mmCIF file of C-alpha atoms in Angstrom:
data_model
loop_
_atom_site.group_PDB
_atom_site.id
_atom_site.type_symbol
_atom_site.label_atom_id
_atom_site.label_comp_id
_atom_site.label_asym_id
_atom_site.label_seq_id
_atom_site.Cartn_x
_atom_site.Cartn_y
_atom_site.Cartn_z
ATOM 1 C CA UNK D 47 4.407 31.495 3.600
ATOM 2 C CA UNK D 48 5.492 34.049 1.103
ATOM 3 C CA UNK D 49 3.819 34.600 -2.230
ATOM 4 C CA UNK D 50 6.769 33.033 -4.036
ATOM 5 C CA UNK D 51 6.509 29.741 -2.156
ATOM 6 C CA UNK D 52 4.443 27.034 -3.883
ATOM 7 C CA UNK D 53 1.728 25.334 -1.884
ATOM 8 C CA UNK D 54 2.396 21.629 -1.121
ATOM 9 C CA UNK D 55 0.836 19.061 -3.380
ATOM 10 C CA UNK D 56 0.852 15.288 -3.458
ATOM 11 C CA UNK D 57 0.682 13.027 -6.592
ATOM 12 C CA UNK D 58 -0.428 9.437 -6.450
ATOM 13 C CA UNK D 59 0.188 7.254 -9.493
ATOM 14 C CA UNK D 60 -1.984 4.154 -9.902
ATOM 15 C CA UNK D 61 -2.245 1.375 -12.487
ATOM 16 C CA UNK D 62 -5.408 0.020 -14.154
ATOM 17 C CA UNK D 63 -7.454 -2.210 -11.781
ATOM 18 C CA UNK D 64 -6.390 -0.351 -8.657
ATOM 19 C CA UNK D 65 -9.057 1.668 -6.767
ATOM 20 C CA UNK D 66 -7.469 4.291 -4.441
ATOM 21 C CA UNK D 67 -10.686 6.079 -3.653
ATOM 22 C CA UNK D 68 -10.626 5.199 0.057
ATOM 23 C CA UNK D 69 -7.131 6.448 0.584
ATOM 24 C CA UNK D 70 -7.842 9.618 -1.328
ATOM 25 C CA UNK D 71 -10.909 10.332 0.965
ATOM 26 C CA UNK D 72 -8.865 9.773 4.140
ATOM 27 C CA UNK D 73 -6.065 11.977 2.789
ATOM 28 C CA UNK D 74 -8.549 14.854 2.046
ATOM 29 C CA UNK D 75 -9.892 14.550 5.623
ATOM 30 C CA UNK D 76 -6.525 14.538 7.317
ATOM 31 C CA UNK D 77 -4.562 16.935 5.131
ATOM 32 C CA UNK D 78 -7.161 19.312 3.606
ATOM 33 C CA UNK D 79 -4.482 21.841 2.794
ATOM 34 C CA UNK D 80 -2.494 19.484 0.582
ATOM 35 C CA UNK D 81 -4.271 18.663 -2.645
ATOM 36 C CA UNK D 82 -3.835 14.988 -3.858
ATOM 37 C CA UNK D 83 -3.652 14.567 -7.575
ATOM 38 C CA UNK D 84 -4.257 11.108 -9.142
ATOM 39 C CA UNK D 85 -1.996 10.023 -11.988
ATOM 40 C CA UNK D 86 -3.461 7.176 -14.022
ATOM 41 C CA UNK D 87 -0.557 5.249 -15.658
ATOM 42 C CA UNK D 88 -0.190 2.007 -17.709
ATOM 43 C CA UNK D 89 1.375 -0.772 -15.554
ATOM 44 C CA UNK D 90 4.487 -0.907 -17.752
ATOM 45 C CA UNK D 91 5.115 2.896 -17.307
ATOM 46 C CA UNK D 92 4.558 3.231 -13.607
ATOM 47 C CA UNK D 93 8.226 2.830 -12.597
ATOM 48 C CA UNK D 94 9.427 5.448 -15.166
ATOM 49 C CA UNK D 95 6.835 7.872 -13.932
ATOM 50 C CA UNK D 96 7.967 7.492 -10.356
ATOM 51 C CA UNK D 97 11.663 7.571 -11.262
ATOM 52 C CA UNK D 98 11.288 10.834 -13.271
ATOM 53 C CA UNK D 99 9.359 12.542 -10.466
ATOM 54 C CA UNK D 100 5.991 12.431 -12.202
ATOM 55 C CA UNK D 101 4.433 11.159 -8.909
ATOM 56 C CA UNK D 102 5.399 10.969 -5.329
ATOM 57 C CA UNK D 103 4.182 7.465 -4.692
ATOM 58 C CA UNK D 104 2.478 4.738 -6.759
ATOM 59 C CA UNK D 105 0.179 1.772 -6.287
ATOM 60 C CA UNK D 106 1.752 -0.492 -8.860
ATOM 61 C CA UNK D 107 2.111 -4.146 -9.920
ATOM 62 C CA UNK D 108 5.120 -5.994 -8.654
ATOM 63 C CA UNK D 109 8.042 -6.440 -9.392
ATOM 64 C CA UNK D 110 9.808 -3.229 -9.067
ATOM 65 C CA UNK D 111 13.518 -2.442 -8.930
ATOM 66 C CA UNK D 112 14.306 -2.746 -5.228
ATOM 67 C CA UNK D 113 17.665 -1.024 -5.725
ATOM 68 C CA UNK D 114 15.698 2.207 -6.605
ATOM 69 C CA UNK D 115 12.330 1.879 -4.968
ATOM 70 C CA UNK D 116 10.977 1.096 -1.561
ATOM 71 C CA UNK D 117 7.820 -1.074 -1.650
ATOM 72 C CA UNK D 118 5.072 -2.236 0.728
ATOM 73 C CA UNK D 119 3.173 -5.278 -0.634
ATOM 74 C CA UNK D 120 -0.603 -4.706 -0.302
ATOM 75 C CA UNK D 121 -2.374 -7.780 -1.767
ATOM 76 C CA UNK D 122 -2.117 -10.494 -4.411
ATOM 77 C CA UNK D 123 -4.997 -10.901 -6.839
ATOM 78 C CA UNK D 124 -6.735 -13.987 -8.119
ATOM 79 C CA UNK D 125 -6.330 -14.691 -11.802
ATOM 80 C CA UNK D 126 -9.361 -15.318 -13.962
ATOM 81 C CA UNK D 127 -10.228 -16.230 -17.484
ATOM 82 C CA UNK D 128 -12.675 -13.952 -19.255
ATOM 83 C CA UNK D 129 -15.119 -15.784 -21.470
ATOM 84 C CA UNK D 130 -18.515 -15.240 -23.291
ATOM 85 C CA UNK D 131 -21.393 -16.197 -20.977
ATOM 86 C CA UNK D 132 -22.273 -19.253 -23.219
ATOM 87 C CA UNK D 133 -18.720 -20.751 -23.129
ATOM 88 C CA UNK D 134 -18.265 -24.240 -21.830
ATOM 89 C CA UNK D 135 -15.922 -22.919 -19.096
ATOM 90 C CA UNK D 136 -18.824 -21.374 -17.247
ATOM 91 C CA UNK D 137 -20.116 -24.824 -16.331
ATOM 92 C CA UNK D 138 -17.291 -25.012 -13.756
ATOM 93 C CA UNK D 139 -16.677 -22.884 -10.626
ATOM 94 C CA UNK D 140 -12.933 -22.735 -11.416
ATOM 95 C CA UNK D 141 -10.555 -24.082 -14.058
ATOM 96 C CA UNK D 142 -6.896 -24.898 -14.765
ATOM 97 C CA UNK D 143 -4.543 -23.750 -17.465
ATOM 98 C CA UNK D 144 -4.885 -27.214 -19.046
ATOM 99 C CA UNK D 145 -8.705 -26.587 -19.418
ATOM 100 C CA UNK D 146 -7.863 -23.826 -21.836
ATOM 101 C CA UNK D 147 -5.553 -25.779 -24.115
ATOM 102 C CA UNK D 148 -8.029 -25.962 -27.097
ATOM 103 C CA UNK D 149 -8.971 -22.265 -26.990
ATOM 104 C CA UNK D 150 -7.280 -19.237 -28.452
ATOM 105 C CA UNK D 151 -6.107 -17.190 -25.482
ATOM 106 C CA UNK D 152 -5.006 -13.650 -26.099
ATOM 107 C CA UNK D 153 -1.750 -12.257 -24.734
ATOM 108 C CA UNK D 154 -2.040 -8.477 -25.071
ATOM 109 C CA UNK D 155 1.036 -6.322 -25.119
ATOM 110 C CA UNK D 156 0.171 -4.828 -21.774
ATOM 111 C CA UNK D 157 -0.190 -8.202 -20.086
ATOM 112 C CA UNK D 158 0.839 -8.038 -16.407
ATOM 113 C CA UNK D 159 1.128 -11.726 -15.713
ATOM 114 C CA UNK D 160 4.547 -13.424 -15.659
ATOM 115 C CA UNK D 161 3.951 -16.537 -17.766
ATOM 116 C CA UNK D 162 6.610 -19.283 -18.112
ATOM 117 C CA UNK D 163 4.463 -20.835 -20.756
ATOM 118 C CA UNK D 164 1.486 -19.114 -22.281
ATOM 119 C CA UNK D 165 -1.852 -20.952 -21.964
ATOM 120 C CA UNK D 166 -4.071 -22.108 -24.853
ATOM 121 C CA UNK D 167 -3.396 -21.550 -28.541
ATOM 122 C CA UNK D 168 -1.834 -18.269 -29.626
ATOM 123 C CA UNK D 169 -3.741 -15.699 -31.620
ATOM 124 C CA UNK D 170 -2.461 -14.617 -35.024
ATOM 125 C CA UNK D 171 -1.667 -11.112 -33.594
ATOM 126 C CA UNK D 172 -1.252 -9.821 -30.049
ATOM 127 C CA UNK D 173 -3.913 -7.189 -29.149
ATOM 128 C CA UNK D 174 -2.339 -3.845 -28.190
ATOM 129 C CA UNK D 175 -4.179 -3.555 -24.817
ATOM 130 C CA UNK D 176 -6.236 -5.601 -22.444
ATOM 131 C CA UNK D 177 -9.272 -3.491 -23.483
ATOM 132 C CA UNK D 178 -8.776 -4.487 -27.120
ATOM 133 C CA UNK D 179 -8.551 -8.138 -26.070
ATOM 134 C CA UNK D 180 -11.757 -7.944 -24.180
ATOM 135 C CA UNK D 181 -13.552 -6.693 -27.384
ATOM 136 C CA UNK D 182 -12.167 -9.757 -29.237
ATOM 137 C CA UNK D 183 -13.496 -12.052 -26.390
ATOM 138 C CA UNK D 184 -16.892 -10.498 -26.773
ATOM 139 C CA UNK D 185 -16.720 -11.217 -30.455
ATOM 140 C CA UNK D 186 -16.159 -14.857 -29.728
ATOM 141 C CA UNK D 187 -12.679 -14.957 -31.159
ATOM 142 C CA UNK D 188 -10.878 -16.231 -28.049
ATOM 143 C CA UNK D 189 -10.407 -15.964 -24.356
ATOM 144 C CA UNK D 190 -8.336 -13.767 -21.996
ATOM 145 C CA UNK D 191 -6.521 -14.484 -18.714
ATOM 146 C CA UNK D 192 -6.069 -11.513 -16.428
ATOM 147 C CA UNK D 193 -6.047 -10.403 -12.787
ATOM 148 C CA UNK D 194 -9.537 -10.259 -11.404
ATOM 149 C CA UNK D 195 -9.484 -6.462 -11.020
ATOM 150 C CA UNK D 196 -8.955 -6.007 -14.736
ATOM 151 C CA UNK D 197 -11.856 -8.379 -15.493
ATOM 152 C CA UNK D 198 -14.057 -6.198 -13.258
ATOM 153 C CA UNK D 199 -12.593 -2.934 -14.755
ATOM 154 C CA UNK D 200 -13.665 -4.077 -18.304
ATOM 155 C CA UNK D 201 -16.885 -5.711 -17.301
ATOM 156 C CA UNK D 202 -19.484 -6.422 -20.010
ATOM 157 C CA UNK D 203 -22.958 -7.828 -19.675
ATOM 158 C CA UNK D 204 -22.147 -10.454 -22.304
ATOM 159 C CA UNK D 205 -18.959 -11.720 -20.659
ATOM 160 C CA UNK D 206 -18.109 -13.444 -17.373
ATOM 161 C CA UNK D 207 -15.050 -15.010 -15.727
ATOM 162 C CA UNK D 208 -13.817 -17.961 -13.761
ATOM 163 C CA UNK D 209 -10.782 -18.383 -11.480
ATOM 164 C CA UNK D 210 -7.731 -20.087 -12.988
ATOM 165 C CA UNK D 211 -6.303 -21.983 -9.964
ATOM 166 C CA UNK D 212 -2.808 -22.647 -11.324
ATOM 167 C CA UNK D 213 -2.148 -19.466 -13.326
ATOM 168 C CA UNK D 214 0.504 -16.854 -12.249
ATOM 169 C CA UNK D 215 -0.841 -14.125 -9.988
ATOM 170 C CA UNK D 216 -0.270 -10.411 -9.854
ATOM 171 C CA UNK D 217 0.716 -8.663 -6.582
ATOM 172 C CA UNK D 218 0.059 -4.930 -5.960
ATOM 173 C CA UNK D 219 2.320 -2.733 -3.867
ATOM 174 C CA UNK D 220 2.718 0.806 -2.630
ATOM 175 C CA UNK D 221 6.057 2.043 -3.923
ATOM 176 C CA UNK D 222 8.143 5.217 -4.125
ATOM 177 C CA UNK D 223 11.768 6.190 -4.904
ATOM 178 C CA UNK D 224 13.811 5.236 -1.844
ATOM 179 C CA UNK D 225 15.744 8.433 -1.862
ATOM 180 C CA UNK D 226 12.502 10.553 -1.958
ATOM 181 C CA UNK D 227 10.807 9.498 1.367
ATOM 182 C CA UNK D 228 9.337 12.814 2.348
ATOM 183 C CA UNK D 229 7.012 13.625 5.284
ATOM 184 C CA UNK D 230 4.057 13.585 2.941
ATOM 185 C CA UNK D 231 5.124 10.152 1.676
ATOM 186 C CA UNK D 232 5.191 8.998 5.323
ATOM 187 C CA UNK D 233 1.720 10.447 5.834
ATOM 188 C CA UNK D 234 0.411 8.395 2.860
ATOM 189 C CA UNK D 235 2.086 5.268 4.074
ATOM 190 C CA UNK D 236 0.346 5.695 7.440
ATOM 191 C CA UNK D 237 -3.052 5.950 5.679
ATOM 192 C CA UNK D 238 -2.523 2.882 3.537
ATOM 193 C CA UNK D 239 -1.401 0.950 6.675
ATOM 194 C CA UNK D 240 -4.531 1.986 8.504
ATOM 195 C CA UNK D 241 -2.861 4.147 11.135
ATOM 196 C CA UNK D 242 -5.030 6.703 12.969
ATOM 197 C CA UNK D 243 -4.708 10.432 12.596
ATOM 198 C CA UNK D 244 -3.018 10.625 16.079
ATOM 199 C CA UNK D 245 -0.311 8.034 15.413
ATOM 200 C CA UNK D 246 2.371 10.611 14.403
ATOM 201 C CA UNK D 247 0.379 11.212 11.185
ATOM 202 C CA UNK D 248 2.047 8.104 9.738
ATOM 203 C CA UNK D 249 5.496 9.406 10.045
ATOM 204 C CA UNK D 250 8.468 7.739 11.655
ATOM 205 C CA UNK D 251 8.337 8.459 15.401
ATOM 206 C CA UNK D 252 11.377 9.991 17.172
ATOM 207 C CA UNK D 253 13.930 7.469 18.529
ATOM 208 C CA UNK D 254 13.294 6.144 22.042
ATOM 209 C CA UNK D 255 15.229 7.493 24.873
ATOM 210 C CA UNK D 256 17.965 5.025 26.095
ATOM 211 C CA UNK D 257 17.031 3.109 29.244
ATOM 212 C CA UNK D 258 20.021 4.591 31.170
ATOM 213 C CA UNK D 259 18.780 8.094 30.483
ATOM 214 C CA UNK D 260 15.265 7.244 31.435
ATOM 215 C CA UNK D 261 16.495 5.686 34.717
ATOM 216 C CA UNK D 262 18.586 8.669 35.583
ATOM 217 C CA UNK D 263 15.642 10.965 34.961
ATOM 218 C CA UNK D 264 13.385 8.871 37.199
ATOM 219 C CA UNK D 265 16.015 8.856 40.005
ATOM 220 C CA UNK D 266 16.350 12.586 39.828
ATOM 221 C CA UNK D 267 12.579 12.976 40.331
ATOM 222 C CA UNK D 268 12.563 10.655 43.272
ATOM 223 C CA UNK D 269 15.662 12.038 44.972
ATOM 224 C CA UNK D 270 14.785 14.611 47.784
ATOM 225 C CA UNK D 271 16.389 17.982 47.849
ATOM 226 C CA UNK D 272 19.091 18.917 50.502
ATOM 227 C CA UNK D 273 16.786 21.622 51.870
ATOM 228 C CA UNK D 274 13.889 19.232 52.543
ATOM 229 C CA UNK D 275 16.268 16.753 54.178
ATOM 230 C CA UNK D 276 17.701 19.313 56.628
ATOM 231 C CA UNK D 277 14.335 20.600 57.706
ATOM 232 C CA UNK D 278 12.997 17.031 58.414
ATOM 233 C CA UNK D 279 16.206 16.232 60.373
ATOM 234 C CA UNK D 280 15.849 19.413 62.364
ATOM 235 C CA UNK D 281 12.199 18.605 63.277
ATOM 236 C CA UNK D 282 13.105 15.205 64.534
ATOM 237 C CA UNK D 283 16.027 16.539 66.561
ATOM 238 C CA UNK D 284 13.713 19.033 68.290
ATOM 239 C CA UNK D 285 11.511 16.250 69.576
ATOM 240 C CA UNK D 286 14.376 14.307 71.062
ATOM 241 C CA UNK D 287 15.800 17.297 72.882
ATOM 242 C CA UNK D 288 12.500 18.392 74.706
ATOM 243 C CA UNK D 289 13.187 18.551 78.497
ATOM 244 C CA UNK D 290 11.119 16.431 80.939
ATOM 245 C CA UNK D 291 8.945 18.079 83.565
ATOM 246 C CA UNK D 292 10.147 17.602 87.140
ATOM 247 C CA UNK D 293 7.793 16.073 89.694
#
């Protein structure tokens, strides 16, 4: 490598609630010469960051534009309602959207759930972020429905949460621009899918040899050479031609 060539790097975008630490650790073990940079992005901006080249791959919330991005779904999260610890909801192990009908339920501007109809009573104003909404829940003003990872991310000792069994759910996927599937992207796909370091480093293996070609190669290995055939024939002929002894 000449001094003018840049060292390879890899950038992983991830949205709030996602924890890529395991993949980062495996990457550093397998590709120590390629630094991995984490890019923390809001869920609504993840596609723009990937499209503009601000990251090589992203762990984002679905949906994404499948005409532009390739995507590998990873998991779907449970949806929970965040409440003060003394709220009536805590008496149940799980609730439904109908159970929240009498409460103010915040719908922050960065909400990641795809609601057909918002639950509960609307607040006078929408909080700018999920973090702001959490603060309002802690103040006893209302409740918040979010994916479970966001409830854990913004955990407070004075709050708890319960599953909402009939609420929309959020799915998380590994995604990248389809026209930018590099070898390093293939390496990261292999890590996320749990492939070992010896399985072509996660990259697409070379195409298999056609059966006809394999058969020809096998026949060529089994077929004896003309030299060997002549020498064996000569040896057998010598035995047949040996004269008998006369009595």
